């Protein structure tokens, strides 16, 4: 099963993608997590990406495509994957469609986790992220068992550099101009499913399972 997660920054794409990946035994591929891992390790890709990410801007398509396009050929992708944060622009969606078509494959579902902007800023300020395994928590809505420690891998949880309110506002603006058009794109392709992302994490996931099962 090949799934794309759509939705604004902070809508809960990562939270739901992790749950989907566990339940269906497919890899969770997050471009944001891959960039953050590269930033942490100080790779050339990470250094380039950081300057864009910290301003709330998208990493240029060229660099993003270079990063992601061979990921789909890895052995663990044989039964599908859940893509979180990619594609994020029309050129990325077209590059993905072209590469899948060449292999005779297609995306099964594009799931839009719908949350209005007003709710987003609140979520971001309380978010805590695991840079090791991509785990996502919220101090109030989804706390880890032990404060500041990832339930899944035991690593330390951190505040993301791009979760400052001014940067979040910029990310939302970029989302509306460059990423939101993908909702129409996948709607036209007939694979768009929308879920109400303002509900509790478990309820959102139940709605997604009802679509995928
Ligand atoms: P990325 O890491 O993808 O960030 P994003 O899209 O801005 O999304 P977030 O990770 O912030 O939010 P999310 O939807 O995953 O929500 P989460 O589950 O964490 O990308 C970061 C940057 O990298 C981009 O800005 C860009 O610069 C660059 N980049 C990445 N991909 C790129 C690409 N393809 N092209 C170009 N550039 C790219 O949830 C948020 C919080 O809310 C958490 O605290 C969570 O616990 C909580 N929460 C989740 N669900 C609920 C709920 N139902 N109720 C209450 N709280 C909830
Ligand atoms: Mg995320
Ligand atoms: Zn972790």
CSV table of C-alpha atoms and ligand atoms in Angstrom, one decimal:
chain,number,residue,atom,x,y,z
A,1,UNK,CA,0.0,0.0,0.0
A,2,UNK,CA,1.4,3.4,-1.0
A,3,UNK,CA,0.1,6.4,0.9
A,4,UNK,CA,0.8,10.1,0.9
A,5,UNK,CA,0.0,12.2,3.9
A,6,UNK,CA,-1.1,15.8,3.1
A,7,UNK,CA,-1.8,18.6,5.6
A,8,UNK,CA,-0.5,21.8,7.0
A,9,UNK,CA,2.6,21.9,9.2
A,10,UNK,CA,1.5,20.6,12.6
A,11,UNK,CA,-1.7,18.9,11.3
A,12,UNK,CA,-0.5,15.6,12.6
A,13,UNK,CA,0.9,14.0,9.5
A,14,UNK,CA,3.9,12.6,11.3
A,15,UNK,CA,1.9,11.3,14.3
A,16,UNK,CA,-0.6,9.5,12.0
A,17,UNK,CA,2.1,8.3,9.6
A,18,UNK,CA,3.9,6.5,12.5
A,19,UNK,CA,0.7,4.7,13.5
A,20,UNK,CA,0.0,3.7,9.9
A,21,UNK,CA,3.5,2.4,9.4
A,22,UNK,CA,3.3,0.3,12.6
A,23,UNK,CA,-0.1,-1.1,11.8
A,24,UNK,CA,0.5,-2.0,8.2
A,25,UNK,CA,4.2,-2.9,8.5
A,26,UNK,CA,5.4,-0.4,5.9
A,27,UNK,CA,8.2,2.2,6.3
A,28,UNK,CA,7.4,5.8,7.3
A,29,UNK,CA,9.3,8.1,5.0
A,30,UNK,CA,9.5,11.7,6.3
A,31,UNK,CA,11.6,14.2,4.3
A,32,UNK,CA,11.5,16.5,7.3
A,33,UNK,CA,13.0,13.7,9.5
A,34,UNK,CA,15.6,12.9,6.9
A,35,UNK,CA,16.6,16.6,6.7
A,36,UNK,CA,16.8,16.9,10.5
A,37,UNK,CA,18.9,13.7,10.8
A,38,UNK,CA,21.3,15.2,8.2
A,39,UNK,CA,21.4,18.6,10.0
A,40,UNK,CA,22.2,16.8,13.2
A,41,UNK,CA,25.0,14.8,11.6
A,42,UNK,CA,26.3,18.0,9.8
A,43,UNK,CA,26.3,16.5,6.3
A,44,UNK,CA,26.6,18.8,3.3
A,45,UNK,CA,22.9,18.2,2.5
A,46,UNK,CA,22.0,19.1,6.1
A,47,UNK,CA,24.0,22.3,6.0
A,48,UNK,CA,22.2,23.4,2.7
A,49,UNK,CA,18.8,22.3,4.0
A,50,UNK,CA,19.1,24.0,7.4
A,51,UNK,CA,19.3,27.6,5.9
A,52,UNK,CA,15.9,27.1,4.2
A,53,UNK,CA,14.2,25.1,7.0
A,54,UNK,CA,15.1,27.6,9.8
A,55,UNK,CA,13.4,30.4,7.7
A,56,UNK,CA,10.2,28.4,7.3
A,57,UNK,CA,10.9,28.0,3.6
A,58,UNK,CA,10.9,24.8,1.5
A,59,UNK,CA,14.1,23.1,0.6
A,60,UNK,CA,14.5,23.6,-3.2
A,61,UNK,CA,12.8,20.8,-5.3
A,62,UNK,CA,16.1,19.8,-6.8
A,63,UNK,CA,17.7,19.0,-3.5
A,64,UNK,CA,14.6,17.3,-2.1
A,65,UNK,CA,14.2,15.1,-5.2
A,66,UNK,CA,17.9,14.1,-5.1
A,67,UNK,CA,17.3,13.0,-1.5
A,68,UNK,CA,14.1,11.1,-1.9
A,69,UNK,CA,14.0,9.5,-5.3
A,70,UNK,CA,16.2,6.4,-4.6
A,71,UNK,CA,14.6,5.9,-1.2
A,72,UNK,CA,11.6,4.2,-2.9
A,73,UNK,CA,13.8,1.5,-4.5
A,74,UNK,CA,15.1,0.3,-1.1
A,75,UNK,CA,14.2,-3.3,-0.2
A,76,UNK,CA,11.9,-2.2,2.7
A,77,UNK,CA,9.6,-0.4,0.2
A,78,UNK,CA,8.6,-3.6,-1.6
A,79,UNK,CA,5.1,-3.7,0.1
A,80,UNK,CA,4.6,0.1,0.0
A,81,UNK,CA,5.3,3.0,2.3
A,82,UNK,CA,3.7,6.1,3.9
A,83,UNK,CA,5.1,9.4,2.7
A,84,UNK,CA,5.1,12.2,5.2
A,85,UNK,CA,6.1,15.7,3.9
A,86,UNK,CA,6.6,14.6,0.3
A,87,UNK,CA,5.5,15.6,-2.2
A,88,UNK,CA,5.0,19.2,-1.2
A,89,UNK,CA,5.0,21.1,-4.5
A,90,UNK,CA,3.4,20.3,-7.9
A,91,UNK,CA,6.8,19.7,-9.5
A,92,UNK,CA,7.5,17.1,-6.7
A,93,UNK,CA,4.2,15.4,-7.2
A,94,UNK,CA,4.8,15.3,-11.0
A,95,UNK,CA,8.3,13.8,-10.5
A,96,UNK,CA,6.9,11.2,-8.1
A,97,UNK,CA,4.0,10.3,-10.6
A,98,UNK,CA,6.5,10.0,-13.4
A,99,UNK,CA,8.9,7.7,-11.5
A,100,UNK,CA,6.0,5.5,-10.3
A,101,UNK,CA,4.5,5.3,-13.8
A,102,UNK,CA,7.9,4.1,-15.2
A,103,UNK,CA,7.7,1.2,-12.8
A,104,UNK,CA,4.0,0.5,-13.5
A,105,UNK,CA,3.1,1.6,-9.9
A,106,UNK,CA,0.7,4.2,-8.4
A,107,UNK,CA,-0.2,5.8,-5.1
A,108,UNK,CA,-3.2,4.2,-3.5
A,109,UNK,CA,-4.3,7.0,-1.2
A,110,UNK,CA,-3.5,10.7,-0.5
A,111,UNK,CA,-4.8,11.4,3.0
A,112,UNK,CA,-5.4,15.1,3.9
A,113,UNK,CA,-5.3,15.7,7.7
A,114,UNK,CA,-7.4,18.8,7.8
A,115,UNK,CA,-6.7,21.3,10.7
A,116,UNK,CA,-7.5,25.1,10.5
A,117,UNK,CA,-4.5,27.4,11.0
A,118,UNK,CA,-5.8,28.8,14.3
A,119,UNK,CA,-5.3,25.4,15.9
A,120,UNK,CA,-1.8,24.8,14.5
A,121,UNK,CA,0.3,27.4,16.5
A,122,UNK,CA,-0.8,25.8,19.8
A,123,UNK,CA,0.3,22.4,18.7
A,124,UNK,CA,3.7,23.5,17.6
A,125,UNK,CA,4.7,25.3,20.8
A,126,UNK,CA,4.0,22.1,22.8
A,127,UNK,CA,5.6,19.7,20.4
A,128,UNK,CA,8.6,17.6,21.4
A,129,UNK,CA,10.5,15.6,18.7
A,130,UNK,CA,12.8,12.7,18.7
A,131,UNK,CA,15.6,13.3,16.2
A,132,UNK,CA,16.7,9.7,16.4
A,133,UNK,CA,13.6,7.8,15.4
A,134,UNK,CA,11.2,10.5,14.3
A,135,UNK,CA,8.8,10.1,17.3
A,136,UNK,CA,6.5,13.1,17.9
A,137,UNK,CA,4.9,14.1,21.2
A,138,UNK,CA,3.0,16.9,22.7
A,139,UNK,CA,3.5,18.0,26.3
A,140,UNK,CA,-0.3,18.2,26.7
A,141,UNK,CA,-2.0,16.2,23.9
A,142,UNK,CA,0.4,13.3,23.5
A,143,UNK,CA,2.9,13.2,26.3
A,144,UNK,CA,5.7,10.6,26.5
A,145,UNK,CA,5.7,8.2,29.5
A,146,UNK,CA,8.8,9.9,30.9
A,147,UNK,CA,9.2,13.7,30.5
A,148,UNK,CA,11.7,14.5,27.7
A,149,UNK,CA,12.5,10.9,26.8
A,150,UNK,CA,11.2,9.1,23.6
A,151,UNK,CA,9.0,6.1,24.4
A,152,UNK,CA,10.1,4.3,21.3
A,153,UNK,CA,13.9,4.6,21.5
A,154,UNK,CA,14.9,6.3,24.7
A,155,UNK,CA,16.6,9.3,23.1
A,156,UNK,CA,16.2,12.8,24.4
A,157,UNK,CA,13.2,14.9,23.1
A,158,UNK,CA,13.8,18.4,21.7
A,159,UNK,CA,12.0,21.5,20.6
A,160,UNK,CA,12.4,21.9,16.8
A,161,UNK,CA,14.3,25.0,15.7
A,162,UNK,CA,11.5,25.8,13.2
A,163,UNK,CA,8.7,25.7,15.8
A,164,UNK,CA,9.1,29.3,16.9
A,165,UNK,CA,5.8,31.2,16.4
A,166,UNK,CA,7.2,33.5,13.7
A,167,UNK,CA,8.6,30.6,11.7
A,168,UNK,CA,5.4,28.6,12.1
A,169,UNK,CA,3.5,31.6,10.5
A,170,UNK,CA,5.9,31.6,7.6
A,171,UNK,CA,5.5,27.8,7.2
A,172,UNK,CA,1.7,28.1,7.1
A,173,UNK,CA,2.0,30.8,4.4
A,174,UNK,CA,4.3,28.6,2.3
A,175,UNK,CA,1.9,25.6,2.8
A,176,UNK,CA,-1.1,27.6,1.5
A,177,UNK,CA,0.7,28.8,-1.6
A,178,UNK,CA,2.9,25.8,-2.6
A,179,UNK,CA,1.5,22.6,-1.0
A,180,UNK,CA,-2.3,23.1,-0.7
A,181,UNK,CA,-2.7,22.9,-4.5
A,182,UNK,CA,-1.8,19.2,-4.2
A,183,UNK,CA,-5.2,18.6,-2.5
A,184,UNK,CA,-6.9,19.5,-5.8
A,185,UNK,CA,-4.2,17.6,-7.8
A,186,UNK,CA,-4.9,14.3,-5.9
A,187,UNK,CA,-8.6,15.1,-5.8
A,188,UNK,CA,-8.5,15.1,-9.6
A,189,UNK,CA,-6.5,11.9,-9.6
A,190,UNK,CA,-9.4,10.3,-7.6
A,191,UNK,CA,-7.3,9.2,-4.6
A,192,UNK,CA,-7.9,12.0,-2.1
A,193,UNK,CA,-9.4,11.2,1.3
A,194,UNK,CA,-9.9,13.9,3.9
A,195,UNK,CA,-10.0,13.3,7.7
A,196,UNK,CA,-10.9,15.8,10.4
A,197,UNK,CA,-7.5,16.4,12.1
A,198,UNK,CA,-8.9,18.4,15.0
A,199,UNK,CA,-10.1,15.3,16.7
A,200,UNK,CA,-8.1,13.3,19.3
A,201,UNK,CA,-5.1,11.4,17.9
A,202,UNK,CA,-6.9,8.0,18.3
A,203,UNK,CA,-10.1,9.2,16.6
A,204,UNK,CA,-8.1,10.6,13.7
A,205,UNK,CA,-6.3,7.2,13.4
A,206,UNK,CA,-9.6,5.3,13.5
A,207,UNK,CA,-10.9,7.4,10.6
A,208,UNK,CA,-7.8,6.6,8.6
A,209,UNK,CA,-8.0,2.9,9.4
A,210,UNK,CA,-11.6,3.0,8.1
A,211,UNK,CA,-10.3,4.3,4.8
A,212,UNK,CA,-7.3,1.9,4.5
A,213,UNK,CA,-8.8,-1.4,5.8
B,1,LIG,P1,8.3,18.6,8.2
B,1,LIG,O1,9.1,17.9,9.2
B,1,LIG,O2,7.6,17.7,7.2
B,1,LIG,O3,7.4,19.6,8.9
B,1,LIG,P2,5.9,20.0,8.5
B,1,LIG,O4,5.2,19.6,7.3
B,1,LIG,O5,5.9,21.5,8.8
B,1,LIG,O6,5.0,19.2,9.5
B,1,LIG,P3,5.3,19.0,11.0
B,1,LIG,O7,6.3,17.9,11.1
B,1,LIG,O8,5.6,20.3,11.6
B,1,LIG,O9,3.9,18.6,11.4
B,1,LIG,P4,3.1,17.2,11.3
B,1,LIG,O10,1.9,17.4,10.4
B,1,LIG,O11,4.0,16.1,11.1
B,1,LIG,O12,2.5,17.2,12.8
B,1,LIG,P5,2.9,16.3,14.1
B,1,LIG,O13,2.4,14.9,13.9
B,1,LIG,O14,4.3,16.5,14.4
B,1,LIG,O15,9.3,19.6,7.3
B,1,LIG,C1,10.1,20.5,8.0
B,1,LIG,C2,10.8,21.4,7.0
B,1,LIG,O16,11.6,20.6,6.1
B,1,LIG,C3,9.8,22.1,6.0
B,1,LIG,O17,9.3,23.3,6.6
B,1,LIG,C4,10.7,22.3,4.8
B,1,LIG,O18,11.6,23.4,5.0
B,1,LIG,C5,11.5,21.0,4.8
B,1,LIG,N1,10.9,20.0,3.9
B,1,LIG,C6,10.4,18.8,4.3
B,1,LIG,N2,10.0,18.1,3.3
B,1,LIG,C7,10.2,18.9,2.2
B,1,LIG,C8,9.8,18.7,0.8
B,1,LIG,N3,9.2,17.6,0.3
B,1,LIG,N4,10.2,19.7,0.0
B,1,LIG,C9,10.8,20.8,0.4
B,1,LIG,N5,11.1,21.1,1.7
B,1,LIG,C10,10.8,20.1,2.6
B,1,LIG,O19,1.9,17.0,15.1
B,1,LIG,C11,2.2,18.3,15.6
B,1,LIG,C12,2.0,18.4,17.1
B,1,LIG,O20,0.6,18.2,17.4
B,1,LIG,C13,2.7,17.3,17.9
B,1,LIG,O21,3.2,17.9,19.1
B,1,LIG,C14,1.7,16.3,18.1
B,1,LIG,O22,1.9,15.5,19.3
B,1,LIG,C15,0.4,17.1,18.2
B,1,LIG,N6,-0.8,16.4,17.7
B,1,LIG,C16,-0.8,15.6,16.6
B,1,LIG,N7,-2.1,15.1,16.3
B,1,LIG,C17,-2.8,15.7,17.3
B,1,LIG,C18,-4.2,15.7,17.6
B,1,LIG,N8,-5.1,15.0,16.9
B,1,LIG,N9,-4.7,16.4,18.6
B,1,LIG,C19,-3.8,17.2,19.4
B,1,LIG,N10,-2.5,17.2,19.2
B,1,LIG,C20,-2.0,16.5,18.1
B,2,LIG,MG1,6.1,15.9,10.8
B,3,LIG,ZN1,12.9,8.1,19.4
